[in-house]
């Protein structure tokens, strides 16, 4: 898939927070096969140079994020700092509007996206599945949309399948990445079967009993879901259809 002007082979993007140890994080990244990892400026500040070096050694592209920002000013300032620290124009833009659900403030999100896109950032906006908001973000200059599956860290999966299906159909030529709420490999496979280009997750791997094995499971689920969508899934039917045709059956009297 192409994200802005970069070709990415893996369709699994992985977060780097909440792992039991740096060593397990590095192993999980390797097991996932990901080529893009997200890093929050606050996480980098806590880990310092050692954490930055660990992520750099994985060879993955870093997607800094503005996690924890609740205003346009805070998000824009954090993005500018991330650009200086990581040397990248990529930014995962989060502007949180509700402290319990961590739902994006879509009004502030569009405003922040306009500012950052005008400054040359390549913005990956964490948004809802609202089509109007998606149109506004594209008009602001975004070329990727990242709708949530469910609240961050909830593990609920795809709570609004029909809205996500409609979003995929409406933005047929836009890279869409399901971000947040993925709790199991089956959720990731569902997203890919809908035709989404990738999934981004963190807690489901970092919080697993065996993060490395879980990272590997997610990699396989994403690949299977993508291949299933490309192969053409059979449509659901209201009635049973026998797999063995009636023509040619023996007539027994």
PDB file of C-alpha atoms in Angstrom:
ATOM      1  CA  UNK A   1       0.000   0.000   0.000  1.00  0.00           C
ATOM      2  CA  UNK A   2       1.043   3.607  -0.513  1.00  0.00           C
ATOM      3  CA  UNK A   3       0.873   6.025   2.409  1.00  0.00           C
ATOM      4  CA  UNK A   4       1.504   9.465   1.013  1.00  0.00           C
ATOM      5  CA  UNK A   5       4.585   8.861  -1.171  1.00  0.00           C
ATOM      6  CA  UNK A   6       5.873   5.809   0.728  1.00  0.00           C
ATOM      7  CA  UNK A   7       5.306   2.192  -0.261  1.00  0.00           C
ATOM      8  CA  UNK A   8       4.586  -0.042   2.743  1.00  0.00           C
ATOM      9  CA  UNK A   9       4.474  -3.831   2.425  1.00  0.00           C
ATOM     10  CA  UNK A  10       3.031  -4.742   5.832  1.00  0.00           C
ATOM     11  CA  UNK A  11      -0.572  -3.803   6.535  1.00  0.00           C
ATOM     12  CA  UNK A  12      -0.147  -3.998  10.300  1.00  0.00           C
ATOM     13  CA  UNK A  13       0.944  -0.835  12.127  1.00  0.00           C
ATOM     14  CA  UNK A  14       2.026  -1.283  15.728  1.00  0.00           C
ATOM     15  CA  UNK A  15       2.148   0.936  18.802  1.00  0.00           C
ATOM     16  CA  UNK A  16       5.104   0.908  21.187  1.00  0.00           C
ATOM     17  CA  UNK A  17       3.551   1.677  24.580  1.00  0.00           C
ATOM     18  CA  UNK A  18       2.784  -0.486  27.633  1.00  0.00           C
ATOM     19  CA  UNK A  19       5.066  -3.419  26.807  1.00  0.00           C
ATOM     20  CA  UNK A  20       6.517  -5.414  29.734  1.00  0.00           C
ATOM     21  CA  UNK A  21      10.081  -4.606  28.693  1.00  0.00           C
ATOM     22  CA  UNK A  22      12.064  -3.032  25.844  1.00  0.00           C
ATOM     23  CA  UNK A  23      13.300  -6.479  24.821  1.00  0.00           C
ATOM     24  CA  UNK A  24       9.755  -7.825  24.456  1.00  0.00           C
ATOM     25  CA  UNK A  25       8.784  -4.738  22.479  1.00  0.00           C
ATOM     26  CA  UNK A  26      11.637  -5.361  20.034  1.00  0.00           C
ATOM     27  CA  UNK A  27      10.688  -9.034  19.691  1.00  0.00           C
ATOM     28  CA  UNK A  28       7.019  -8.192  19.128  1.00  0.00           C
ATOM     29  CA  UNK A  29       7.870  -5.682  16.424  1.00  0.00           C
ATOM     30  CA  UNK A  30       9.979  -8.290  14.659  1.00  0.00           C
ATOM     31  CA  UNK A  31       7.280 -10.970  14.990  1.00  0.00           C
ATOM     32  CA  UNK A  32       4.596  -8.659  13.614  1.00  0.00           C
ATOM     33  CA  UNK A  33       6.515  -7.911  10.436  1.00  0.00           C
ATOM     34  CA  UNK A  34       5.379  -4.304  10.703  1.00  0.00           C
ATOM     35  CA  UNK A  35       7.205  -1.537   8.899  1.00  0.00           C
ATOM     36  CA  UNK A  36       5.574   1.336  10.780  1.00  0.00           C
ATOM     37  CA  UNK A  37       5.490   1.911  14.536  1.00  0.00           C
ATOM     38  CA  UNK A  38       3.798   4.738  16.378  1.00  0.00           C
ATOM     39  CA  UNK A  39       5.611   6.642  19.099  1.00  0.00           C
ATOM     40  CA  UNK A  40       4.135   9.351  21.282  1.00  0.00           C
ATOM     41  CA  UNK A  41       6.283  12.314  22.226  1.00  0.00           C
ATOM     42  CA  UNK A  42       5.437  11.663  25.875  1.00  0.00           C
ATOM     43  CA  UNK A  43       6.582   8.046  25.599  1.00  0.00           C
ATOM     44  CA  UNK A  44       9.819   9.165  23.970  1.00  0.00           C
ATOM     45  CA  UNK A  45      10.380  11.651  26.762  1.00  0.00           C
ATOM     46  CA  UNK A  46       9.987   8.874  29.322  1.00  0.00           C
ATOM     47  CA  UNK A  47      12.306   6.446  27.554  1.00  0.00           C
ATOM     48  CA  UNK A  48      14.898   8.911  26.362  1.00  0.00           C
ATOM     49  CA  UNK A  49      17.734   8.062  24.020  1.00  0.00           C
ATOM     50  CA  UNK A  50      17.653   4.334  24.835  1.00  0.00           C
ATOM     51  CA  UNK A  51      14.059   3.999  23.680  1.00  0.00           C
ATOM     52  CA  UNK A  52      14.704   6.025  20.538  1.00  0.00           C
ATOM     53  CA  UNK A  53      17.710   3.832  19.729  1.00  0.00           C
ATOM     54  CA  UNK A  54      15.688   0.653  20.288  1.00  0.00           C
ATOM     55  CA  UNK A  55      13.001   1.755  17.838  1.00  0.00           C
ATOM     56  CA  UNK A  56      15.610   2.893  15.332  1.00  0.00           C
ATOM     57  CA  UNK A  57      17.257  -0.531  15.403  1.00  0.00           C
ATOM     58  CA  UNK A  58      14.032  -2.199  14.271  1.00  0.00           C
ATOM     59  CA  UNK A  59      14.345  -0.478  10.908  1.00  0.00           C
ATOM     60  CA  UNK A  60      10.697   0.575  11.052  1.00  0.00           C
ATOM     61  CA  UNK A  61       9.402   3.927   9.936  1.00  0.00           C
ATOM     62  CA  UNK A  62       8.357   6.023  12.919  1.00  0.00           C
ATOM     63  CA  UNK A  63       4.894   7.565  12.970  1.00  0.00           C
ATOM     64  CA  UNK A  64       4.928  10.052  15.872  1.00  0.00           C
ATOM     65  CA  UNK A  65       1.552  10.789  17.416  1.00  0.00           C
ATOM     66  CA  UNK A  66      -0.039  13.559  19.430  1.00  0.00           C
ATOM     67  CA  UNK A  67      -1.542  11.181  22.005  1.00  0.00           C
ATOM     68  CA  UNK A  68      -3.034  12.885  25.023  1.00  0.00           C
ATOM     69  CA  UNK A  69      -3.635  16.244  23.326  1.00  0.00           C
ATOM     70  CA  UNK A  70      -7.004  17.882  23.984  1.00  0.00           C
ATOM     71  CA  UNK A  71      -6.743  21.138  22.024  1.00  0.00           C
ATOM     72  CA  UNK A  72      -5.631  22.407  18.638  1.00  0.00           C
ATOM     73  CA  UNK A  73      -2.748  24.358  20.149  1.00  0.00           C
ATOM     74  CA  UNK A  74      -1.500  21.380  22.138  1.00  0.00           C
ATOM     75  CA  UNK A  75      -1.701  19.008  19.163  1.00  0.00           C
ATOM     76  CA  UNK A  76       0.005  21.404  16.728  1.00  0.00           C
ATOM     77  CA  UNK A  77       2.789  22.193  19.181  1.00  0.00           C
ATOM     78  CA  UNK A  78       3.356  18.498  19.871  1.00  0.00           C
ATOM     79  CA  UNK A  79       3.456  17.741  16.137  1.00  0.00           C
ATOM     80  CA  UNK A  80       6.059  20.422  15.553  1.00  0.00           C
ATOM     81  CA  UNK A  81       8.198  19.052  18.385  1.00  0.00           C
ATOM     82  CA  UNK A  82       7.861  15.519  17.008  1.00  0.00           C
ATOM     83  CA  UNK A  83       9.026  16.671  13.588  1.00  0.00           C
ATOM     84  CA  UNK A  84      12.160  18.140  15.113  1.00  0.00           C
ATOM     85  CA  UNK A  85      12.854  15.112  17.301  1.00  0.00           C
ATOM     86  CA  UNK A  86      12.202  12.341  14.785  1.00  0.00           C
ATOM     87  CA  UNK A  87      13.041  14.126  11.553  1.00  0.00           C
ATOM     88  CA  UNK A  88       9.822  13.149   9.791  1.00  0.00           C
ATOM     89  CA  UNK A  89       6.855  14.936   8.272  1.00  0.00           C
ATOM     90  CA  UNK A  90       4.566  12.061   9.253  1.00  0.00           C
ATOM     91  CA  UNK A  91       2.288  12.698  12.209  1.00  0.00           C
ATOM     92  CA  UNK A  92      -0.596  10.716  13.625  1.00  0.00           C
ATOM     93  CA  UNK A  93      -2.934  13.492  14.685  1.00  0.00           C
ATOM     94  CA  UNK A  94      -5.033  12.908  17.787  1.00  0.00           C
ATOM     95  CA  UNK A  95      -7.173  15.605  19.413  1.00  0.00           C
ATOM     96  CA  UNK A  96      -9.209  14.011  22.180  1.00  0.00           C
ATOM     97  CA  UNK A  97     -12.637  15.454  22.910  1.00  0.00           C
ATOM     98  CA  UNK A  98     -14.038  13.106  25.569  1.00  0.00           C
ATOM     99  CA  UNK A  99     -11.950  11.914  28.482  1.00  0.00           C
ATOM    100  CA  UNK A 100     -13.858   8.660  29.098  1.00  0.00           C
ATOM    101  CA  UNK A 101     -14.304   7.341  25.562  1.00  0.00           C
ATOM    102  CA  UNK A 102     -11.229   9.121  24.141  1.00  0.00           C
ATOM    103  CA  UNK A 103     -13.418  10.015  21.173  1.00  0.00           C
ATOM    104  CA  UNK A 104     -11.767  12.481  18.799  1.00  0.00           C
ATOM    105  CA  UNK A 105     -12.854  16.123  18.886  1.00  0.00           C
ATOM    106  CA  UNK A 106     -13.574  16.207  15.172  1.00  0.00           C
ATOM    107  CA  UNK A 107     -13.950  19.990  15.031  1.00  0.00           C
ATOM    108  CA  UNK A 108     -10.539  20.583  16.583  1.00  0.00           C
ATOM    109  CA  UNK A 109      -9.138  17.699  14.528  1.00  0.00           C
ATOM    110  CA  UNK A 110     -10.056  19.356  11.229  1.00  0.00           C
ATOM    111  CA  UNK A 111      -8.681  22.698  12.398  1.00  0.00           C
ATOM    112  CA  UNK A 112      -5.387  21.160  13.507  1.00  0.00           C
ATOM    113  CA  UNK A 113      -5.143  19.160  10.270  1.00  0.00           C
ATOM    114  CA  UNK A 114      -5.532  22.338   8.207  1.00  0.00           C
ATOM    115  CA  UNK A 115      -2.672  24.003  10.089  1.00  0.00           C
ATOM    116  CA  UNK A 116      -0.336  21.032   9.897  1.00  0.00           C
ATOM    117  CA  UNK A 117      -1.028  20.176   6.252  1.00  0.00           C
ATOM    118  CA  UNK A 118      -0.330  23.814   5.347  1.00  0.00           C
ATOM    119  CA  UNK A 119       3.032  23.449   7.102  1.00  0.00           C
ATOM    120  CA  UNK A 120       3.973  20.421   5.036  1.00  0.00           C
ATOM    121  CA  UNK A 121       3.087  17.655   7.487  1.00  0.00           C
ATOM    122  CA  UNK A 122       1.765  14.359   6.156  1.00  0.00           C
ATOM    123  CA  UNK A 123      -1.136  13.897   8.536  1.00  0.00           C
ATOM    124  CA  UNK A 124      -2.695  10.605   9.637  1.00  0.00           C
ATOM    125  CA  UNK A 125      -5.848  11.765  11.450  1.00  0.00           C
ATOM    126  CA  UNK A 126      -7.435   9.606  14.156  1.00  0.00           C
ATOM    127  CA  UNK A 127     -11.107  10.214  13.476  1.00  0.00           C
ATOM    128  CA  UNK A 128     -14.578   8.737  13.713  1.00  0.00           C
ATOM    129  CA  UNK A 129     -16.360   6.909  10.902  1.00  0.00           C
ATOM    130  CA  UNK A 130     -18.333  10.069  10.015  1.00  0.00           C
ATOM    131  CA  UNK A 131     -18.305  10.662   6.246  1.00  0.00           C
ATOM    132  CA  UNK A 132     -18.656  14.453   6.504  1.00  0.00           C
ATOM    133  CA  UNK A 133     -15.675  14.676   8.845  1.00  0.00           C
ATOM    134  CA  UNK A 134     -13.721  12.479   6.458  1.00  0.00           C
ATOM    135  CA  UNK A 135     -14.499  14.849   3.585  1.00  0.00           C
ATOM    136  CA  UNK A 136     -13.381  17.843   5.659  1.00  0.00           C
ATOM    137  CA  UNK A 137     -10.103  16.150   6.564  1.00  0.00           C
ATOM    138  CA  UNK A 138      -9.385  15.369   2.911  1.00  0.00           C
ATOM    139  CA  UNK A 139     -10.206  18.960   1.978  1.00  0.00           C
ATOM    140  CA  UNK A 140      -7.747  20.081   4.678  1.00  0.00           C
ATOM    141  CA  UNK A 141      -4.989  18.165   2.886  1.00  0.00           C
ATOM    142  CA  UNK A 142      -4.985  14.724   4.533  1.00  0.00           C
ATOM    143  CA  UNK A 143      -4.452  11.800   2.162  1.00  0.00           C
ATOM    144  CA  UNK A 144      -5.074   9.044   4.714  1.00  0.00           C
ATOM    145  CA  UNK A 145      -7.980   8.543   7.148  1.00  0.00           C
ATOM    146  CA  UNK A 146      -7.823   6.521  10.365  1.00  0.00           C
ATOM    147  CA  UNK A 147     -11.339   5.819  11.714  1.00  0.00           C
ATOM    148  CA  UNK A 148     -11.699   4.161  15.085  1.00  0.00           C
ATOM    149  CA  UNK A 149     -13.127   0.684  15.450  1.00  0.00           C
ATOM    150  CA  UNK A 150     -14.016   1.301  19.097  1.00  0.00           C
ATOM    151  CA  UNK A 151     -12.633   3.432  21.949  1.00  0.00           C
ATOM    152  CA  UNK A 152      -8.869   3.294  22.405  1.00  0.00           C
ATOM    153  CA  UNK A 153      -7.765   0.334  24.486  1.00  0.00           C
ATOM    154  CA  UNK A 154     -11.290  -1.090  24.823  1.00  0.00           C
ATOM    155  CA  UNK A 155     -10.701  -4.220  22.747  1.00  0.00           C
ATOM    156  CA  UNK A 156     -14.340  -4.138  21.575  1.00  0.00           C
ATOM    157  CA  UNK A 157     -13.528  -4.621  17.916  1.00  0.00           C
ATOM    158  CA  UNK A 158     -15.583  -3.024  15.150  1.00  0.00           C
ATOM    159  CA  UNK A 159     -18.597  -1.547  16.954  1.00  0.00           C
ATOM    160  CA  UNK A 160     -20.199   0.017  13.878  1.00  0.00           C
ATOM    161  CA  UNK A 161     -19.648  -2.350  10.985  1.00  0.00           C
ATOM    162  CA  UNK A 162     -22.196  -0.709   8.705  1.00  0.00           C
ATOM    163  CA  UNK A 163     -20.673   2.753   9.127  1.00  0.00           C
ATOM    164  CA  UNK A 164     -17.200   1.387   8.436  1.00  0.00           C
ATOM    165  CA  UNK A 165     -18.479  -0.461   5.376  1.00  0.00           C
ATOM    166  CA  UNK A 166     -20.090   2.760   4.130  1.00  0.00           C
ATOM    167  CA  UNK A 167     -16.856   4.666   4.750  1.00  0.00           C
ATOM    168  CA  UNK A 168     -14.889   2.148   2.724  1.00  0.00           C
ATOM    169  CA  UNK A 169     -17.344   2.440  -0.157  1.00  0.00           C
ATOM    170  CA  UNK A 170     -17.474   6.245  -0.014  1.00  0.00           C
ATOM    171  CA  UNK A 171     -13.711   6.764   0.105  1.00  0.00           C
ATOM    172  CA  UNK A 172     -12.853   4.050  -2.385  1.00  0.00           C
ATOM    173  CA  UNK A 173      -9.531   5.568  -3.446  1.00  0.00           C
ATOM    174  CA  UNK A 174      -8.328   6.805  -0.050  1.00  0.00           C
ATOM    175  CA  UNK A 175      -6.093   4.686   2.200  1.00  0.00           C
ATOM    176  CA  UNK A 176      -8.169   3.798   5.270  1.00  0.00           C
ATOM    177  CA  UNK A 177      -6.602   2.391   8.436  1.00  0.00           C
ATOM    178  CA  UNK A 178      -8.732   1.138  11.317  1.00  0.00           C
ATOM    179  CA  UNK A 179      -7.204   2.626  14.441  1.00  0.00           C
ATOM    180  CA  UNK A 180      -8.239   1.882  18.036  1.00  0.00           C
ATOM    181  CA  UNK A 181     -10.465  -0.731  19.630  1.00  0.00           C
ATOM    182  CA  UNK A 182      -8.957  -3.809  17.971  1.00  0.00           C
ATOM    183  CA  UNK A 183      -8.768  -6.486  20.665  1.00  0.00           C
ATOM    184  CA  UNK A 184      -8.324  -9.789  18.853  1.00  0.00           C
ATOM    185  CA  UNK A 185      -6.854 -11.061  15.593  1.00  0.00           C
ATOM    186  CA  UNK A 186     -10.392 -11.814  14.416  1.00  0.00           C
ATOM    187  CA  UNK A 187     -11.228  -8.101  14.713  1.00  0.00           C
ATOM    188  CA  UNK A 188      -8.258  -7.237  12.524  1.00  0.00           C
ATOM    189  CA  UNK A 189      -9.290  -9.850   9.968  1.00  0.00           C
ATOM    190  CA  UNK A 190     -12.808  -8.373   9.908  1.00  0.00           C
ATOM    191  CA  UNK A 191     -11.447  -4.919   9.142  1.00  0.00           C
ATOM    192  CA  UNK A 192      -9.341  -6.252   6.310  1.00  0.00           C
ATOM    193  CA  UNK A 193     -12.247  -8.302   4.929  1.00  0.00           C
ATOM    194  CA  UNK A 194     -14.213  -5.034   4.690  1.00  0.00           C
ATOM    195  CA  UNK A 195     -11.503  -3.755   2.381  1.00  0.00           C
ATOM    196  CA  UNK A 196      -9.583  -1.506   4.753  1.00  0.00           C
ATOM    197  CA  UNK A 197      -5.958  -1.005   3.836  1.00  0.00           C
ATOM    198  CA  UNK A 198      -4.432  -1.657   7.256  1.00  0.00           C
ATOM    199  CA  UNK A 199      -5.023  -1.743  10.997  1.00  0.00           C
ATOM    200  CA  UNK A 200      -3.146   0.024  13.778  1.00  0.00           C
ATOM    201  CA  UNK A 201      -3.161  -1.441  17.271  1.00  0.00           C
ATOM    202  CA  UNK A 202      -1.206  -1.431  20.484  1.00  0.00           C
ATOM    203  CA  UNK A 203      -2.906  -2.683  23.644  1.00  0.00           C
ATOM    204  CA  UNK A 204      -4.053  -6.013  22.204  1.00  0.00           C
ATOM    205  CA  UNK A 205      -0.421  -6.981  21.659  1.00  0.00           C
ATOM    206  CA  UNK A 206       1.330  -5.115  24.461  1.00  0.00           C
ATOM    207  CA  UNK A 207      -1.140  -6.335  27.083  1.00  0.00           C
ATOM    208  CA  UNK A 208      -1.269  -9.969  25.966  1.00  0.00           C
ATOM    209  CA  UNK A 209       0.113 -12.768  28.091  1.00  0.00           C
ATOM    210  CA  UNK A 210       2.648 -13.388  25.324  1.00  0.00           C
ATOM    211  CA  UNK A 211       3.019 -10.187  23.272  1.00  0.00           C
ATOM    212  CA  UNK A 212       5.397 -11.778  20.777  1.00  0.00           C
ATOM    213  CA  UNK A 213       3.030 -14.658  19.951  1.00  0.00           C
ATOM    214  CA  UNK A 214       0.110 -12.221  19.774  1.00  0.00           C
ATOM    215  CA  UNK A 215       1.996  -9.956  17.376  1.00  0.00           C
ATOM    216  CA  UNK A 216       2.591 -12.958  15.139  1.00  0.00           C
ATOM    217  CA  UNK A 217      -1.107 -13.902  15.318  1.00  0.00           C
ATOM    218  CA  UNK A 218      -2.166 -10.400  14.295  1.00  0.00           C
ATOM    219  CA  UNK A 219       0.233 -10.430  11.365  1.00  0.00           C
ATOM    220  CA  UNK A 220      -1.360 -13.638  10.070  1.00  0.00           C
ATOM    221  CA  UNK A 221      -4.901 -12.346  10.644  1.00  0.00           C
ATOM    222  CA  UNK A 222      -4.238  -9.136   8.736  1.00  0.00           C
ATOM    223  CA  UNK A 223      -2.739 -11.053   5.839  1.00  0.00           C
ATOM    224  CA  UNK A 224      -5.628 -13.549   5.786  1.00  0.00           C
ATOM    225  CA  UNK A 225      -8.266 -10.813   5.873  1.00  0.00           C
ATOM    226  CA  UNK A 226      -6.586  -8.892   3.077  1.00  0.00           C
ATOM    227  CA  UNK A 227      -6.273 -11.980   0.892  1.00  0.00           C
ATOM    228  CA  UNK A 228      -9.906 -12.919   1.562  1.00  0.00           C
ATOM    229  CA  UNK A 229     -11.114  -9.486   0.468  1.00  0.00           C
ATOM    230  CA  UNK A 230      -8.973  -9.617  -2.666  1.00  0.00           C
ATOM    231  CA  UNK A 231     -10.255 -13.123  -3.480  1.00  0.00           C
ATOM    232  CA  UNK A 232     -13.886 -12.003  -3.237  1.00  0.00           C
ATOM    233  CA  UNK A 233     -15.962 -13.005  -0.244  1.00  0.00           C
ATOM    234  CA  UNK A 234     -19.243 -14.769  -0.884  1.00  0.00           C
ATOM    235  CA  UNK A 235     -22.276 -12.593  -0.073  1.00  0.00           C
ATOM    236  CA  UNK A 236     -24.539 -13.609   2.812  1.00  0.00           C
ATOM    237  CA  UNK A 237     -27.819 -15.248   1.776  1.00  0.00           C
ATOM    238  CA  UNK A 238     -31.249 -15.419   3.345  1.00  0.00           C
ATOM    239  CA  UNK A 239     -31.778 -19.046   2.326  1.00  0.00           C
ATOM    240  CA  UNK A 240     -29.686 -22.182   2.360  1.00  0.00           C
ATOM    241  CA  UNK A 241     -28.048 -23.171  -0.931  1.00  0.00           C
ATOM    242  CA  UNK A 242     -26.879 -26.795  -1.246  1.00  0.00           C
ATOM    243  CA  UNK A 243     -23.243 -27.214  -2.153  1.00  0.00           C
ATOM    244  CA  UNK A 244     -24.041 -30.412  -4.074  1.00  0.00           C
ATOM    245  CA  UNK A 245     -26.229 -29.812  -7.172  1.00  0.00           C
ATOM    246  CA  UNK A 246     -29.446 -31.791  -7.581  1.00  0.00           C
ATOM    247  CA  UNK A 247     -28.778 -32.474 -11.270  1.00  0.00           C
ATOM    248  CA  UNK A 248     -27.174 -35.846 -11.748  1.00  0.00           C
ATOM    249  CA  UNK A 249     -28.289 -37.387  -8.461  1.00  0.00           C
ATOM    250  CA  UNK A 250     -29.444 -40.947  -8.625  1.00  0.00           C
ATOM    251  CA  UNK A 251     -33.198 -41.542  -8.380  1.00  0.00           C
ATOM    252  CA  UNK A 252     -33.942 -44.193  -5.801  1.00  0.00           C
ATOM    253  CA  UNK A 253     -37.361 -45.841  -5.865  1.00  0.00           C
TER     254      UNK A 253
END
